[in-house]
């Protein structure tokens, strides 16, 4: 009954402790399958417990159980992927598709919160969650931030994509749900680390702050459209990581696009200025995400809360400030 789950049934070891790789969700732990693969192929799966460092540095190898068997549930996304390949192939292979996806995500994610800002106290059900209720963005400020984003994309992002980004190569198979979730989490963790370092450096170096990052701190009370209130160098750095990180981690294009939409949502959510009870920082346990309260505090006190999404780097380096 149990021996059929043996990874290497021909090799029987002495009794050893069993891992919790199946109990903990999202493939956060490697457990016996990952360590077993490491003993077969010593050039992979170096982390003793968690999987994120191996995924970030490209040393994660698939578990044997996923190499030898693919249950039907592992291909739940295949019909969606087949539909995209059959009906929208020119669109999804275009190098401009990720830009269109990112900008449209920014627009549609920001729009409802812009409406809340315009309505203000006339919708008390939402206004009571405003972090800085005395400060409301003006329509001109919101329009200025949105038009800046449009200008930056038209004048700088689209030409850069046209010259430097090749068409997307799409495989025939969709990623499994497991691959999408784990690879997506790895991309977010890697970007969070990159931006944390970049962010700290630009706050500590006065000239870099003035030339590159100060424009993002024009407003002490952020609002949804200000998520892309960025200078050209900062926008290009974020776009560079957005293309490089999925490539380094070997992500499926569908995974990359899902991460793009989700990361744009998280970025907008950081800037909305509302601590709504259903936001990600409230839903995800243990205070793993900072969300709008943490980033709002960063705009009030720029020497704290540098990480864009997660909280672990600020806690490790002592830059986490209470909300």
PDB file of C-alpha atoms in Angstrom:
ATOM      1  CA  UNK A   1       0.000   0.000   0.000  1.00  0.00           C
ATOM      2  CA  UNK A   2       2.859   2.393   0.809  1.00  0.00           C
ATOM      3  CA  UNK A   3       5.727   0.989  -1.232  1.00  0.00           C
ATOM      4  CA  UNK A   4       4.066   2.060  -4.490  1.00  0.00           C
ATOM      5  CA  UNK A   5       4.878   5.675  -3.501  1.00  0.00           C
ATOM      6  CA  UNK A   6       8.607   4.921  -3.286  1.00  0.00           C
ATOM      7  CA  UNK A   7      10.523   7.309  -5.565  1.00  0.00           C
ATOM      8  CA  UNK A   8      13.293   4.799  -6.272  1.00  0.00           C
ATOM      9  CA  UNK A   9      11.621   1.462  -5.554  1.00  0.00           C
ATOM     10  CA  UNK A  10      14.746  -0.502  -6.419  1.00  0.00           C
ATOM     11  CA  UNK A  11      16.739   1.253  -3.704  1.00  0.00           C
ATOM     12  CA  UNK A  12      15.727   0.730  -0.131  1.00  0.00           C
ATOM     13  CA  UNK A  13      17.355   3.027   2.469  1.00  0.00           C
ATOM     14  CA  UNK A  14      17.617   2.781   6.196  1.00  0.00           C
ATOM     15  CA  UNK A  15      14.743   4.421   8.088  1.00  0.00           C
ATOM     16  CA  UNK A  16      14.737   8.219   7.761  1.00  0.00           C
ATOM     17  CA  UNK A  17      12.471  11.126   8.620  1.00  0.00           C
ATOM     18  CA  UNK A  18       9.664  11.994   6.236  1.00  0.00           C
ATOM     19  CA  UNK A  19       9.201  15.550   4.893  1.00  0.00           C
ATOM     20  CA  UNK A  20       6.107  17.708   4.724  1.00  0.00           C
ATOM     21  CA  UNK A  21       6.358  18.595   1.020  1.00  0.00           C
ATOM     22  CA  UNK A  22       2.757  17.505   0.320  1.00  0.00           C
ATOM     23  CA  UNK A  23       1.124  19.193   3.326  1.00  0.00           C
ATOM     24  CA  UNK A  24       2.556  22.694   2.851  1.00  0.00           C
ATOM     25  CA  UNK A  25       0.911  24.306  -0.226  1.00  0.00           C
ATOM     26  CA  UNK A  26       2.358  25.888  -3.391  1.00  0.00           C
ATOM     27  CA  UNK A  27       5.450  23.680  -3.394  1.00  0.00           C
ATOM     28  CA  UNK A  28       7.154  25.850  -0.778  1.00  0.00           C
ATOM     29  CA  UNK A  29       8.951  22.821   0.669  1.00  0.00           C
ATOM     30  CA  UNK A  30      10.998  20.339  -1.327  1.00  0.00           C
ATOM     31  CA  UNK A  31      10.840  17.427   1.070  1.00  0.00           C
ATOM     32  CA  UNK A  32      11.876  13.902   0.163  1.00  0.00           C
ATOM     33  CA  UNK A  33      11.287  14.176  -3.622  1.00  0.00           C
ATOM     34  CA  UNK A  34      13.554  17.209  -4.035  1.00  0.00           C
ATOM     35  CA  UNK A  35      16.291  15.828  -1.789  1.00  0.00           C
ATOM     36  CA  UNK A  36      16.068  12.450  -3.491  1.00  0.00           C
ATOM     37  CA  UNK A  37      16.619  14.149  -6.853  1.00  0.00           C
ATOM     38  CA  UNK A  38      19.601  16.007  -5.356  1.00  0.00           C
ATOM     39  CA  UNK A  39      21.208  12.689  -4.393  1.00  0.00           C
ATOM     40  CA  UNK A  40      20.672  11.402  -7.929  1.00  0.00           C
ATOM     41  CA  UNK A  41      21.775  14.645  -9.602  1.00  0.00           C
ATOM     42  CA  UNK A  42      23.969  16.568  -7.135  1.00  0.00           C
ATOM     43  CA  UNK A  43      23.949  19.709  -9.272  1.00  0.00           C
ATOM     44  CA  UNK A  44      20.390  20.623  -8.334  1.00  0.00           C
ATOM     45  CA  UNK A  45      18.061  21.212  -5.349  1.00  0.00           C
ATOM     46  CA  UNK A  46      20.647  22.597  -2.914  1.00  0.00           C
ATOM     47  CA  UNK A  47      18.271  24.171  -0.388  1.00  0.00           C
ATOM     48  CA  UNK A  48      17.601  21.919   2.618  1.00  0.00           C
ATOM     49  CA  UNK A  49      13.968  22.831   3.238  1.00  0.00           C
ATOM     50  CA  UNK A  50      12.384  25.546   1.099  1.00  0.00           C
ATOM     51  CA  UNK A  51      12.329  25.762  -2.711  1.00  0.00           C
ATOM     52  CA  UNK A  52      12.491  29.489  -3.484  1.00  0.00           C
ATOM     53  CA  UNK A  53      16.292  29.896  -3.635  1.00  0.00           C
ATOM     54  CA  UNK A  54      16.701  26.958  -6.001  1.00  0.00           C
ATOM     55  CA  UNK A  55      13.974  28.373  -8.232  1.00  0.00           C
ATOM     56  CA  UNK A  56      15.435  31.886  -8.135  1.00  0.00           C
ATOM     57  CA  UNK A  57      18.955  30.712  -9.073  1.00  0.00           C
ATOM     58  CA  UNK A  58      17.836  28.072 -11.558  1.00  0.00           C
ATOM     59  CA  UNK A  59      19.042  25.038  -9.598  1.00  0.00           C
ATOM     60  CA  UNK A  60      15.582  23.561  -8.992  1.00  0.00           C
ATOM     61  CA  UNK A  61      15.034  20.209 -10.703  1.00  0.00           C
ATOM     62  CA  UNK A  62      11.589  18.620 -11.126  1.00  0.00           C
ATOM     63  CA  UNK A  63      10.630  15.934  -8.680  1.00  0.00           C
ATOM     64  CA  UNK A  64      10.652  12.447 -10.125  1.00  0.00           C
ATOM     65  CA  UNK A  65       6.968  12.082  -9.382  1.00  0.00           C
ATOM     66  CA  UNK A  66       6.250  14.904 -11.840  1.00  0.00           C
ATOM     67  CA  UNK A  67       8.658  13.542 -14.426  1.00  0.00           C
ATOM     68  CA  UNK A  68       7.166  10.061 -14.449  1.00  0.00           C
ATOM     69  CA  UNK A  69       3.485  10.884 -14.219  1.00  0.00           C
ATOM     70  CA  UNK A  70       1.221  13.719 -15.289  1.00  0.00           C
ATOM     71  CA  UNK A  71      -2.229  13.421 -13.798  1.00  0.00           C
ATOM     72  CA  UNK A  72      -5.090  14.974 -15.782  1.00  0.00           C
ATOM     73  CA  UNK A  73      -5.434  17.645 -13.093  1.00  0.00           C
ATOM     74  CA  UNK A  74      -1.898  18.844 -13.922  1.00  0.00           C
ATOM     75  CA  UNK A  75      -3.128  20.059 -17.316  1.00  0.00           C
ATOM     76  CA  UNK A  76      -6.199  22.020 -16.292  1.00  0.00           C
ATOM     77  CA  UNK A  77      -4.893  25.031 -18.223  1.00  0.00           C
ATOM     78  CA  UNK A  78      -4.445  23.180 -21.519  1.00  0.00           C
ATOM     79  CA  UNK A  79      -7.897  24.104 -22.964  1.00  0.00           C
ATOM     80  CA  UNK A  80      -7.214  27.783 -22.241  1.00  0.00           C
ATOM     81  CA  UNK A  81      -3.789  27.536 -23.835  1.00  0.00           C
ATOM     82  CA  UNK A  82      -5.155  25.684 -26.884  1.00  0.00           C
ATOM     83  CA  UNK A  83      -7.742  28.421 -27.350  1.00  0.00           C
ATOM     84  CA  UNK A  84      -5.035  31.114 -27.261  1.00  0.00           C
ATOM     85  CA  UNK A  85      -2.885  29.205 -29.758  1.00  0.00           C
ATOM     86  CA  UNK A  86      -5.794  28.587 -32.123  1.00  0.00           C
ATOM     87  CA  UNK A  87      -7.453  31.990 -32.053  1.00  0.00           C
ATOM     88  CA  UNK A  88      -4.928  34.588 -30.885  1.00  0.00           C
ATOM     89  CA  UNK A  89      -1.506  33.357 -31.970  1.00  0.00           C
ATOM     90  CA  UNK A  90      -0.417  36.587 -33.749  1.00  0.00           C
ATOM     91  CA  UNK A  91      -1.378  38.597 -30.671  1.00  0.00           C
ATOM     92  CA  UNK A  92       0.301  36.479 -28.005  1.00  0.00           C
ATOM     93  CA  UNK A  93       3.520  36.064 -30.001  1.00  0.00           C
ATOM     94  CA  UNK A  94       3.847  39.797 -30.578  1.00  0.00           C
ATOM     95  CA  UNK A  95       6.554  41.444 -28.444  1.00  0.00           C
ATOM     96  CA  UNK A  96       4.054  44.247 -27.755  1.00  0.00           C
ATOM     97  CA  UNK A  97       1.532  41.920 -26.095  1.00  0.00           C
ATOM     98  CA  UNK A  98       3.165  42.030 -22.608  1.00  0.00           C
ATOM     99  CA  UNK A  99       3.189  45.843 -22.767  1.00  0.00           C
ATOM    100  CA  UNK A 100      -0.481  45.924 -23.741  1.00  0.00           C
ATOM    101  CA  UNK A 101      -1.277  43.452 -20.978  1.00  0.00           C
ATOM    102  CA  UNK A 102       0.656  45.434 -18.349  1.00  0.00           C
ATOM    103  CA  UNK A 103      -0.798  48.813 -19.279  1.00  0.00           C
ATOM    104  CA  UNK A 104      -4.378  47.567 -19.560  1.00  0.00           C
ATOM    105  CA  UNK A 105      -3.973  45.851 -16.159  1.00  0.00           C
ATOM    106  CA  UNK A 106      -2.736  49.132 -14.686  1.00  0.00           C
ATOM    107  CA  UNK A 107      -5.702  50.991 -16.178  1.00  0.00           C
ATOM    108  CA  UNK A 108      -8.458  48.600 -15.146  1.00  0.00           C
ATOM    109  CA  UNK A 109      -7.011  47.907 -11.684  1.00  0.00           C
ATOM    110  CA  UNK A 110      -6.655  51.638 -10.958  1.00  0.00           C
ATOM    111  CA  UNK A 111     -10.010  52.771 -12.296  1.00  0.00           C
ATOM    112  CA  UNK A 112     -12.329  51.692  -9.431  1.00  0.00           C
ATOM    113  CA  UNK A 113     -10.048  53.208  -6.788  1.00  0.00           C
ATOM    114  CA  UNK A 114      -9.836  56.448  -8.766  1.00  0.00           C
ATOM    115  CA  UNK A 115     -13.631  56.533  -8.650  1.00  0.00           C
ATOM    116  CA  UNK A 116     -13.512  56.031  -4.870  1.00  0.00           C
ATOM    117  CA  UNK A 117     -11.086  58.936  -4.535  1.00  0.00           C
ATOM    118  CA  UNK A 118     -13.356  61.200  -6.585  1.00  0.00           C
ATOM    119  CA  UNK A 119     -16.446  60.234  -4.560  1.00  0.00           C
ATOM    120  CA  UNK A 120     -14.628  60.584  -1.233  1.00  0.00           C
ATOM    121  CA  UNK A 121     -16.814  60.733   1.870  1.00  0.00           C
ATOM    122  CA  UNK A 122     -19.960  60.294  -0.233  1.00  0.00           C
ATOM    123  CA  UNK A 123     -19.297  56.547  -0.030  1.00  0.00           C
ATOM    124  CA  UNK A 124     -18.626  56.149   3.721  1.00  0.00           C
ATOM    125  CA  UNK A 125     -18.636  52.348   3.450  1.00  0.00           C
ATOM    126  CA  UNK A 126     -15.258  52.628   1.672  1.00  0.00           C
ATOM    127  CA  UNK A 127     -14.029  56.038   2.800  1.00  0.00           C
ATOM    128  CA  UNK A 128     -13.706  54.882   6.404  1.00  0.00           C
ATOM    129  CA  UNK A 129     -10.841  52.647   5.273  1.00  0.00           C
ATOM    130  CA  UNK A 130      -8.890  55.595   3.837  1.00  0.00           C
ATOM    131  CA  UNK A 131      -5.421  55.573   5.406  1.00  0.00           C
ATOM    132  CA  UNK A 132      -4.979  59.365   5.200  1.00  0.00           C
ATOM    133  CA  UNK A 133      -8.582  60.589   5.116  1.00  0.00           C
ATOM    134  CA  UNK A 134      -7.624  64.276   5.243  1.00  0.00           C
ATOM    135  CA  UNK A 135      -5.662  63.981   1.991  1.00  0.00           C
ATOM    136  CA  UNK A 136      -7.561  63.381  -1.240  1.00  0.00           C
ATOM    137  CA  UNK A 137      -5.922  63.409  -4.654  1.00  0.00           C
ATOM    138  CA  UNK A 138      -7.230  66.092  -6.961  1.00  0.00           C
ATOM    139  CA  UNK A 139      -8.536  65.217 -10.427  1.00  0.00           C
ATOM    140  CA  UNK A 140      -5.616  67.137 -11.940  1.00  0.00           C
ATOM    141  CA  UNK A 141      -3.084  65.068  -9.948  1.00  0.00           C
ATOM    142  CA  UNK A 142      -4.730  61.837 -11.034  1.00  0.00           C
ATOM    143  CA  UNK A 143      -4.850  62.960 -14.634  1.00  0.00           C
ATOM    144  CA  UNK A 144      -1.214  64.039 -14.530  1.00  0.00           C
ATOM    145  CA  UNK A 145      -0.077  60.627 -13.239  1.00  0.00           C
ATOM    146  CA  UNK A 146      -2.123  58.743 -15.814  1.00  0.00           C
ATOM    147  CA  UNK A 147      -0.952  60.926 -18.716  1.00  0.00           C
ATOM    148  CA  UNK A 148       2.663  60.534 -17.585  1.00  0.00           C
ATOM    149  CA  UNK A 149       2.248  56.753 -17.771  1.00  0.00           C
ATOM    150  CA  UNK A 150       0.721  57.020 -21.256  1.00  0.00           C
ATOM    151  CA  UNK A 151       3.556  59.300 -22.398  1.00  0.00           C
ATOM    152  CA  UNK A 152       6.267  57.035 -20.972  1.00  0.00           C
ATOM    153  CA  UNK A 153       4.826  53.968 -22.674  1.00  0.00           C
ATOM    154  CA  UNK A 154       4.330  55.633 -26.044  1.00  0.00           C
ATOM    155  CA  UNK A 155       7.660  57.480 -26.205  1.00  0.00           C
ATOM    156  CA  UNK A 156      10.006  55.078 -24.435  1.00  0.00           C
ATOM    157  CA  UNK A 157       8.560  51.622 -23.705  1.00  0.00           C
ATOM    158  CA  UNK A 158       7.118  50.788 -27.120  1.00  0.00           C
ATOM    159  CA  UNK A 159      10.261  51.846 -29.068  1.00  0.00           C
ATOM    160  CA  UNK A 160      12.452  49.871 -26.628  1.00  0.00           C
ATOM    161  CA  UNK A 161      10.291  46.785 -27.156  1.00  0.00           C
ATOM    162  CA  UNK A 162      10.392  47.224 -30.935  1.00  0.00           C
ATOM    163  CA  UNK A 163      14.212  47.330 -30.953  1.00  0.00           C
ATOM    164  CA  UNK A 164      15.190  44.877 -28.216  1.00  0.00           C
ATOM    165  CA  UNK A 165      12.410  42.335 -27.512  1.00  0.00           C
ATOM    166  CA  UNK A 166      12.033  39.396 -29.943  1.00  0.00           C
ATOM    167  CA  UNK A 167       8.683  37.737 -30.688  1.00  0.00           C
ATOM    168  CA  UNK A 168       7.522  35.294 -28.039  1.00  0.00           C
ATOM    169  CA  UNK A 169       8.186  31.604 -28.691  1.00  0.00           C
ATOM    170  CA  UNK A 170       5.155  29.652 -27.485  1.00  0.00           C
ATOM    171  CA  UNK A 171       5.190  25.915 -26.669  1.00  0.00           C
ATOM    172  CA  UNK A 172       2.309  23.609 -27.478  1.00  0.00           C
ATOM    173  CA  UNK A 173       1.768  22.472 -23.891  1.00  0.00           C
ATOM    174  CA  UNK A 174       0.311  24.611 -21.142  1.00  0.00           C
ATOM    175  CA  UNK A 175       1.974  24.779 -17.740  1.00  0.00           C
ATOM    176  CA  UNK A 176       0.499  22.745 -14.924  1.00  0.00           C
ATOM    177  CA  UNK A 177      -1.261  24.652 -12.168  1.00  0.00           C
ATOM    178  CA  UNK A 178       1.605  23.633  -9.880  1.00  0.00           C
ATOM    179  CA  UNK A 179       4.187  25.107 -12.272  1.00  0.00           C
ATOM    180  CA  UNK A 180       2.231  28.330 -12.677  1.00  0.00           C
ATOM    181  CA  UNK A 181       1.869  28.885  -8.925  1.00  0.00           C
ATOM    182  CA  UNK A 182       5.405  27.946  -7.925  1.00  0.00           C
ATOM    183  CA  UNK A 183       7.164  29.670 -10.828  1.00  0.00           C
ATOM    184  CA  UNK A 184       4.973  32.722 -10.347  1.00  0.00           C
ATOM    185  CA  UNK A 185       5.871  32.914  -6.673  1.00  0.00           C
ATOM    186  CA  UNK A 186       9.564  32.570  -7.531  1.00  0.00           C
ATOM    187  CA  UNK A 187       9.333  35.477  -9.996  1.00  0.00           C
ATOM    188  CA  UNK A 188       7.629  37.673  -7.399  1.00  0.00           C
ATOM    189  CA  UNK A 189      10.229  36.831  -4.753  1.00  0.00           C
ATOM    190  CA  UNK A 190      13.098  37.546  -7.143  1.00  0.00           C
ATOM    191  CA  UNK A 191      11.614  40.872  -8.257  1.00  0.00           C
ATOM    192  CA  UNK A 192      10.923  41.803  -4.644  1.00  0.00           C
ATOM    193  CA  UNK A 193      14.602  41.234  -3.810  1.00  0.00           C
ATOM    194  CA  UNK A 194      15.848  43.198  -6.832  1.00  0.00           C
ATOM    195  CA  UNK A 195      13.592  46.159  -6.198  1.00  0.00           C
ATOM    196  CA  UNK A 196      14.349  46.207  -2.473  1.00  0.00           C
ATOM    197  CA  UNK A 197      18.084  46.580  -3.208  1.00  0.00           C
ATOM    198  CA  UNK A 198      17.471  49.145  -5.961  1.00  0.00           C
ATOM    199  CA  UNK A 199      15.051  51.067  -3.739  1.00  0.00           C
ATOM    200  CA  UNK A 200      17.389  51.260  -0.752  1.00  0.00           C
ATOM    201  CA  UNK A 201      20.309  52.408  -2.914  1.00  0.00           C
ATOM    202  CA  UNK A 202      18.239  55.189  -4.495  1.00  0.00           C
ATOM    203  CA  UNK A 203      17.050  56.422  -1.127  1.00  0.00           C
ATOM    204  CA  UNK A 204      20.514  56.383   0.421  1.00  0.00           C
ATOM    205  CA  UNK A 205      22.258  58.101  -2.520  1.00  0.00           C
ATOM    206  CA  UNK A 206      21.003  61.697  -2.622  1.00  0.00           C
ATOM    207  CA  UNK A 207      21.791  62.375  -6.285  1.00  0.00           C
ATOM    208  CA  UNK A 208      20.247  59.098  -7.473  1.00  0.00           C
ATOM    209  CA  UNK A 209      17.155  59.891  -5.460  1.00  0.00           C
ATOM    210  CA  UNK A 210      16.798  63.340  -7.009  1.00  0.00           C
ATOM    211  CA  UNK A 211      17.497  62.237 -10.579  1.00  0.00           C
ATOM    212  CA  UNK A 212      15.642  58.920 -10.648  1.00  0.00           C
ATOM    213  CA  UNK A 213      13.255  58.200  -7.780  1.00  0.00           C
ATOM    214  CA  UNK A 214      12.077  61.534  -6.368  1.00  0.00           C
ATOM    215  CA  UNK A 215       9.279  61.829  -8.921  1.00  0.00           C
ATOM    216  CA  UNK A 216       7.554  58.830  -7.373  1.00  0.00           C
ATOM    217  CA  UNK A 217       7.484  60.617  -4.002  1.00  0.00           C
ATOM    218  CA  UNK A 218       5.775  63.702  -5.343  1.00  0.00           C
ATOM    219  CA  UNK A 219       2.673  62.707  -3.373  1.00  0.00           C
ATOM    220  CA  UNK A 220       2.796  61.979   0.363  1.00  0.00           C
ATOM    221  CA  UNK A 221      -0.568  60.260   0.108  1.00  0.00           C
ATOM    222  CA  UNK A 222      -0.390  57.836  -2.844  1.00  0.00           C
ATOM    223  CA  UNK A 223      -3.363  56.960  -5.027  1.00  0.00           C
ATOM    224  CA  UNK A 224      -3.982  54.256  -7.606  1.00  0.00           C
ATOM    225  CA  UNK A 225      -2.807  56.162 -10.720  1.00  0.00           C
ATOM    226  CA  UNK A 226       0.448  57.070  -8.938  1.00  0.00           C
ATOM    227  CA  UNK A 227       1.559  53.423  -9.087  1.00  0.00           C
ATOM    228  CA  UNK A 228       3.229  54.346 -12.391  1.00  0.00           C
ATOM    229  CA  UNK A 229       4.324  57.827 -11.419  1.00  0.00           C
ATOM    230  CA  UNK A 230       7.859  56.806 -12.409  1.00  0.00           C
ATOM    231  CA  UNK A 231      10.888  58.319 -14.060  1.00  0.00           C
ATOM    232  CA  UNK A 232      12.112  56.772 -17.292  1.00  0.00           C
ATOM    233  CA  UNK A 233      15.137  55.037 -15.655  1.00  0.00           C
ATOM    234  CA  UNK A 234      12.949  53.493 -12.955  1.00  0.00           C
ATOM    235  CA  UNK A 235      10.316  52.383 -15.459  1.00  0.00           C
ATOM    236  CA  UNK A 236      12.999  50.820 -17.653  1.00  0.00           C
ATOM    237  CA  UNK A 237      14.567  49.025 -14.681  1.00  0.00           C
ATOM    238  CA  UNK A 238      11.213  47.554 -13.675  1.00  0.00           C
ATOM    239  CA  UNK A 239      10.502  46.546 -17.276  1.00  0.00           C
ATOM    240  CA  UNK A 240      13.947  44.973 -17.615  1.00  0.00           C
ATOM    241  CA  UNK A 241      13.402  42.801 -14.539  1.00  0.00           C
ATOM    242  CA  UNK A 242       9.886  41.981 -15.720  1.00  0.00           C
ATOM    243  CA  UNK A 243      11.355  40.447 -18.890  1.00  0.00           C
ATOM    244  CA  UNK A 244      14.572  39.022 -17.436  1.00  0.00           C
ATOM    245  CA  UNK A 245      13.266  37.235 -14.336  1.00  0.00           C
ATOM    246  CA  UNK A 246      10.798  34.866 -16.078  1.00  0.00           C
ATOM    247  CA  UNK A 247      13.497  34.091 -18.656  1.00  0.00           C
ATOM    248  CA  UNK A 248      16.065  33.244 -15.965  1.00  0.00           C
ATOM    249  CA  UNK A 249      13.570  31.002 -14.183  1.00  0.00           C
ATOM    250  CA  UNK A 250      12.425  29.288 -17.370  1.00  0.00           C
ATOM    251  CA  UNK A 251       8.785  30.291 -16.970  1.00  0.00           C
ATOM    252  CA  UNK A 252       6.075  29.357 -19.429  1.00  0.00           C
ATOM    253  CA  UNK A 253       4.657  32.403 -21.290  1.00  0.00           C
ATOM    254  CA  UNK A 254       1.264  31.887 -19.665  1.00  0.00           C
ATOM    255  CA  UNK A 255       2.941  31.972 -16.248  1.00  0.00           C
ATOM    256  CA  UNK A 256       4.755  35.173 -17.210  1.00  0.00           C
ATOM    257  CA  UNK A 257       1.532  36.864 -18.298  1.00  0.00           C
ATOM    258  CA  UNK A 258      -0.305  35.802 -15.142  1.00  0.00           C
ATOM    259  CA  UNK A 259       2.554  37.169 -13.025  1.00  0.00           C
ATOM    260  CA  UNK A 260       2.433  40.429 -14.992  1.00  0.00           C
ATOM    261  CA  UNK A 261      -1.257  40.949 -14.263  1.00  0.00           C
ATOM    262  CA  UNK A 262      -0.927  39.881 -10.624  1.00  0.00           C
ATOM    263  CA  UNK A 263       2.146  42.044  -9.953  1.00  0.00           C
ATOM    264  CA  UNK A 264       0.436  45.079 -11.521  1.00  0.00           C
ATOM    265  CA  UNK A 265      -2.528  44.467  -9.233  1.00  0.00           C
ATOM    266  CA  UNK A 266      -0.219  44.237  -6.222  1.00  0.00           C
ATOM    267  CA  UNK A 267       1.558  47.442  -7.252  1.00  0.00           C
ATOM    268  CA  UNK A 268      -1.712  49.324  -7.674  1.00  0.00           C
ATOM    269  CA  UNK A 269      -2.979  47.902  -4.392  1.00  0.00           C
ATOM    270  CA  UNK A 270       0.163  49.252  -2.686  1.00  0.00           C
ATOM    271  CA  UNK A 271      -0.758  52.762  -3.823  1.00  0.00           C
ATOM    272  CA  UNK A 272      -4.537  52.908  -3.437  1.00  0.00           C
ATOM    273  CA  UNK A 273      -4.413  54.587  -0.022  1.00  0.00           C
ATOM    274  CA  UNK A 274      -7.119  52.319   1.399  1.00  0.00           C
ATOM    275  CA  UNK A 275      -6.701  49.496   3.901  1.00  0.00           C
ATOM    276  CA  UNK A 276      -9.725  47.530   2.768  1.00  0.00           C
ATOM    277  CA  UNK A 277     -10.428  44.305   4.697  1.00  0.00           C
ATOM    278  CA  UNK A 278     -10.307  42.087   1.591  1.00  0.00           C
ATOM    279  CA  UNK A 279      -6.967  43.342   0.267  1.00  0.00           C
ATOM    280  CA  UNK A 280      -4.094  40.869  -0.143  1.00  0.00           C
ATOM    281  CA  UNK A 281      -2.160  42.099   2.893  1.00  0.00           C
ATOM    282  CA  UNK A 282      -5.214  41.246   5.001  1.00  0.00           C
ATOM    283  CA  UNK A 283      -5.957  37.912   3.309  1.00  0.00           C
ATOM    284  CA  UNK A 284      -2.398  36.506   3.247  1.00  0.00           C
ATOM    285  CA  UNK A 285      -1.545  35.430   6.829  1.00  0.00           C
ATOM    286  CA  UNK A 286       1.414  36.186   9.124  1.00  0.00           C
ATOM    287  CA  UNK A 287       1.932  39.700   7.742  1.00  0.00           C
ATOM    288  CA  UNK A 288       3.885  38.351   4.758  1.00  0.00           C
ATOM    289  CA  UNK A 289       2.635  41.186   2.519  1.00  0.00           C
ATOM    290  CA  UNK A 290       2.862  44.885   3.282  1.00  0.00           C
ATOM    291  CA  UNK A 291       0.164  46.179   0.974  1.00  0.00           C
ATOM    292  CA  UNK A 292      -1.206  49.710   1.045  1.00  0.00           C
ATOM    293  CA  UNK A 293      -0.524  50.366   4.779  1.00  0.00           C
ATOM    294  CA  UNK A 294       3.193  49.601   4.436  1.00  0.00           C
ATOM    295  CA  UNK A 295       3.702  51.557   1.224  1.00  0.00           C
ATOM    296  CA  UNK A 296       1.596  54.454   2.445  1.00  0.00           C
ATOM    297  CA  UNK A 297       3.898  54.633   5.463  1.00  0.00           C
ATOM    298  CA  UNK A 298       6.887  54.632   3.085  1.00  0.00           C
ATOM    299  CA  UNK A 299       5.507  57.722   1.335  1.00  0.00           C
ATOM    300  CA  UNK A 300       5.051  59.427   4.716  1.00  0.00           C
ATOM    301  CA  UNK A 301       8.436  58.266   6.086  1.00  0.00           C
ATOM    302  CA  UNK A 302      10.672  57.413   3.092  1.00  0.00           C
ATOM    303  CA  UNK A 303      13.334  55.725   5.235  1.00  0.00           C
ATOM    304  CA  UNK A 304      11.263  52.598   5.851  1.00  0.00           C
ATOM    305  CA  UNK A 305       9.317  49.818   4.105  1.00  0.00           C
ATOM    306  CA  UNK A 306      11.408  49.589   0.927  1.00  0.00           C
ATOM    307  CA  UNK A 307      10.192  46.195  -0.348  1.00  0.00           C
ATOM    308  CA  UNK A 308       7.380  46.472  -2.913  1.00  0.00           C
ATOM    309  CA  UNK A 309       5.353  43.394  -1.951  1.00  0.00           C
ATOM    310  CA  UNK A 310       6.707  41.159   0.797  1.00  0.00           C
ATOM    311  CA  UNK A 311       7.897  42.103   4.280  1.00  0.00           C
ATOM    312  CA  UNK A 312      10.797  39.752   4.972  1.00  0.00           C
ATOM    313  CA  UNK A 313      13.655  41.930   3.649  1.00  0.00           C
ATOM    314  CA  UNK A 314      12.521  44.979   5.612  1.00  0.00           C
ATOM    315  CA  UNK A 315      12.277  42.872   8.748  1.00  0.00           C
ATOM    316  CA  UNK A 316      15.706  41.309   8.203  1.00  0.00           C
ATOM    317  CA  UNK A 317      17.422  44.676   7.635  1.00  0.00           C
ATOM    318  CA  UNK A 318      15.472  46.599  10.269  1.00  0.00           C
ATOM    319  CA  UNK A 319      13.690  48.937   7.844  1.00  0.00           C
ATOM    320  CA  UNK A 320      10.162  47.681   8.589  1.00  0.00           C
ATOM    321  CA  UNK A 321       8.006  50.353  10.196  1.00  0.00           C
ATOM    322  CA  UNK A 322       4.682  49.718  11.927  1.00  0.00           C
ATOM    323  CA  UNK A 323       1.646  50.838  10.010  1.00  0.00           C
TER     324      UNK A 323
END
